[in-house]
Every structure is written in structure tokens, then in C-alpha cells.
Amino acid sequence: MKLWGGRFTKETDELVHSFNASLPFDKRLYPYDIKGSIVHAEMLVKQGILKVEEGEQIIKGLEEIREEIDKGQLQFDYKYEDIHSFIEAHLIEKIGPVGGKLHTGRSRNDQVALDIRLYLRDEIRNIQELLLLFKQDLLLLAEKYKDIYMPGYTHLQRAQAVTLAHHLMAYYFKFKRDYERLTDNLKRVNVLPLGAGALAGTSYPLDREYVADRLGFASVTENSLDAVSDRDFILEFHSIAATIITHLSSLSEEIILWASNEFNFIELDDAYSTGSSIMPQKKNPDIAELVRGKTGRIYGNLVQLFTTLKGLPLAYNKDMQEDKEGVFDTIDTLKIILQIYPEMMKTMKIKKENMYQACRKGFLNATDLADYLSKKGLPFRRAHEIVGQAVLYCLENKMELEELDYRKYQELFPAEKELFAADLNKYLALEYTVENKVVIGGTAVTETARIIDRERKWLEDRLVFLNR
Ligand code: ARG
């Protein structure tokens, strides 16, 4: 059953039909397709293009179809090519030939562009909401773990001590930027393409601004060729999704490391880990691994759409039907991850003592010792050299920097003897090395607390808005 049979004398080959069709996947756009059609019909009546009774019949028919699909009374029949044909054919079946007037001044090309924008707009808001909730949980965890010390790493080598709160807040900020990226993406998504027709606009006196207003769009597209060929708002979304999963994948990698015997910083809750079919002792961080693994498909969907769009001439080309499955997959994947992840993090047990002990080995206070010396006027380069030699001495003697007495330092470095004072060890204590970094964005508990406070307000403002 086709919308375009008039010019043809032969039926489409069956395999060709299924290859050409998008109904098996674009069926999920039905609420958006119907919503757009209802407003289009309203506008056609308002403009005198349809009679009031015609409009009423069409709208009532569309509402009934929506309800029937919602309730599972109307099944998708794959003899139809796409969601647009399916709904239009059912409308005509239901209300007769007047249903054929709905498509006046419209093409499937601007219709599908409308549907995907309506869908993406909803889902971006859903993902933003999930991100906000996740960020709220990260903030609560940061508050709870505000004075748990742990090693901070560079090159996965112990570098300087931080707090677990500070570490978690690093992810908080990554997800905050992702949230803001989505807000920005919405500006490009939230533009009405309907009215562009097949590619050239239409000679009907459509009121596009009315339609935009009724559908909650902030503006209307201003070039019909662009309106039906633009999918860059989806490329932008894919790129943001890829950034979000990159952040989640890094966090997952840390959780996997932390849960290992080698780190032994956390234990995942039973509900968020799995066992081995052969090794009875195993408790595997499958969820974190799978999130890391799903990164591949989300990057893949980004590259797929870029490749599909590359080299397409204006305006609509059937290639563009391939814009949907990737975006559906990316959205489904992100949404399930963002629902599971906060709980996994909230339920994991923190092995505070192990994190603390890990800070005591590996010379995490070496930079603090160099700062101690350079604050007394020694050029930092020379201070760096001295501490390097002190580390070497400690390695050979199986000691830590804070275990050497200041007199030992004086003996080792006679030229800088007067710089080492009796209070030296105070400056090398773990607590001190974390707490003295009061610079904006530093590790001090007071600084992290200040940021947490401010971010709580940022979150509250947005959560109120979302719980509309
Ligand atoms: N199923 C099509 C798509 O997803 C709808 C637009 C079809 N337009 C056309 N001229 N064949 O892109």
C-alpha cells in the first residue's frame, strides 16, 4: 500500500519493499507524527485551506489512531512503507477520502524532518533530566566522602593526595558541561521545518509561525532546501552523546580498577556485579565494563551518520532514512546507562582505610616538600632536584619522605641546610598536603565544600524547572 502508486503500473518487488521500508523502526515516531499532523490540520483550517468540518474529521481520526496504537488495538502492518504512509492510510480508511486532504501543502520530506526534531527534543530533555539526577547523586556522594583521602594519579602512577569528594566532583563537572552542551544542541533542534514541502516550500498560504508556536518551536527554518536536508542537529547530538559515554567510560575504567584486588578501594554491591560460572570466588564489575564496551556503538552511530550524509547533494535523498536507527540506539543506550549508573555508585562500598594507606606509599608529598623549600626562597628547579635525590635515598632505605628527620635532610643537603626546620614533618603530613591546597579548584575540604554548596543551588534551580 503506497502513497505514490499513481505513476506506477507494477507492484514493487517484495524484497525491494522491505529494503526500502522504514516502518519497522520509524514506528516509534507515531506520537510525534500524529501530533505534527494534528497541528498541520488545525492550521490548514485556520488558513481556510480546509473546511472546519474537514479539519474536525481529520483531527478526530488522528486522535483515534493514536489511541488505538497506544492501546495496541492497531498493529503496525509492514505492507506500509513508513510511519507517515501507515498513519495516512489508516486515516483514509477510517474517515474516507477527506483523510487524503491532510497532506495538503506538505511532503514526507518536511514531515519526517519535523518528526525527528520533535522526538529528539523530547529525548534530549529526558537525557538532561537523567544527567541532573546523576549529578545530584554525585554531589551527595561527594558530601558524604568529603574527607576520605585517596591517591590522585597521573599516568596511573600515584601523584598527589586528593579526596574522594574532589575526585567525584571532577566527574560532576564533566557531566555538567555535557548537560550544557545538550541545552545548546536544543537551540538547533528546536526549529520547525514543516512548510518546506518536498524541497521548494509551497504555494499554499501556510502559517508556519502558528504551527511553530503550537508545537513549541522557538523559530522556523528559513530555507526550504536546508530544512529538508539538514541533519546536522543530529550529528551534534551524536557528538554530545559520544562525549557523555566517553566520560562514563573513564569513570567505569576507574571503578573496574578500584574494584580489583590490586587497588581494593571499593566493593560493588551484589546487585551491580556478577559472578563467574567456573570461578566461585569471582565478583565481576560487568556493568562498568559493559558501559565501557557500549562506547563503541555510540561512537559508531556518530561515524555512521557522518558517513551517510557525506557527499549528499541537496535536498532530500533516501540515504537520510538511515539517520534514525543510530539515534534511537544511542538514546536507548544512554538512557538505560544513566538509570543504572547512579545506583551502582550509591551502593558501592568505599574502603576508606585502603585508600588512606595507598596515600602513604609512593611519595605523594614530594611536590609539597619541593614547595616547602621553594617557599623559603630556593629556586623551584633546585628544590625539585633535592626532593628527587631524597626520594632516591628513601627508595634505597625503604622509607617515606615524612619519615626522615629534618636533621637527616640537613645532613643530606648541607648547602641548603638552613632551609630544613624542625617543623618540616608537619608540612609533609597527608592531611596537610590535601588541606593546604585552598586555591580555587584545589583539594582542600573547605574549597570542595564551597563548590558543592554552589553547585547544589545550580542543581536545585534546574531540578525545579524539570519537575514542571
Ligand atoms: N521514510 C522516509 C525517511 O525516513 C520518509 C521520507 C520519505 N520521503 C521520500 N521522498 N521518499 O526518510
Short mmCIF file of C-alpha atoms in Angstrom, two decimals, residues 1-5 17 23 30 33-34 37 57-58 61-62 64-66 68-69 74-103 106 108 111:
data_model
loop_
_atom_site.label_atom_id
_atom_site.label_comp_id
_atom_site.label_asym_id
_atom_site.label_seq_id
_atom_site.Cartn_x
_atom_site.Cartn_y
_atom_site.Cartn_z
CA MET A 1 0.00 0.00 0.00
CA LYS A 2 1.70 3.16 -1.27
CA LEU A 3 1.18 6.89 -1.15
CA TRP A 4 2.64 7.20 -4.63
CA GLY A 5 1.07 4.42 -6.75
CA HIS A 17 9.75 -3.24 -0.44
CA LEU A 23 8.20 1.32 9.30
CA TYR A 30 3.99 7.70 15.71
CA ASP A 33 3.89 12.16 13.52
CA ILE A 34 0.30 12.41 14.77
CA SER A 37 -0.36 16.23 11.62
CA GLN A 57 -12.89 14.84 10.99
CA ILE A 58 -9.18 14.61 10.31
CA GLY A 61 -9.48 10.40 13.16
CA LEU A 62 -5.84 11.07 14.05
CA GLU A 64 -8.41 7.80 17.48
CA ILE A 65 -5.49 6.28 15.61
CA ARG A 66 -3.12 7.45 18.31
CA GLU A 68 -5.61 2.63 19.06
CA ILE A 69 -1.85 2.38 18.65
CA LEU A 74 -3.94 -1.06 15.89
CA GLN A 75 -0.94 -3.17 14.95
CA PHE A 76 1.77 -1.95 12.61
CA ASP A 77 1.34 -3.60 9.28
CA TYR A 78 4.59 -3.85 7.37
CA LYS A 79 2.98 -3.65 3.98
CA TYR A 80 3.24 0.11 4.56
CA GLU A 81 6.49 1.84 3.73
CA ASP A 82 6.88 4.13 6.72
CA ILE A 83 5.05 5.62 9.68
CA HIS A 84 3.75 8.51 7.58
CA SER A 85 2.13 6.19 4.99
CA PHE A 86 0.80 3.91 7.71
CA ILE A 87 -1.00 6.69 9.56
CA GLU A 88 -2.30 8.43 6.46
CA ALA A 89 -3.65 5.17 5.02
CA HIS A 90 -5.43 4.39 8.29
CA LEU A 91 -6.86 7.86 8.43
CA ILE A 92 -8.32 7.46 4.94
CA GLU A 93 -9.64 4.03 5.85
CA LYS A 94 -11.30 5.49 8.93
CA ILE A 95 -12.79 8.77 7.66
CA GLY A 96 -12.87 8.28 3.90
CA PRO A 97 -11.37 10.35 1.06
CA VAL A 98 -11.36 13.56 3.15
CA GLY A 99 -8.39 11.99 5.01
CA GLY A 100 -6.47 12.47 1.77
CA LYS A 101 -6.60 16.25 2.36
CA LEU A 102 -4.30 16.11 5.37
CA HIS A 103 -1.19 16.02 3.20
CA ARG A 106 3.18 19.04 2.99
CA ARG A 108 7.02 13.41 3.74
CA GLN A 111 7.16 15.74 7.75
#
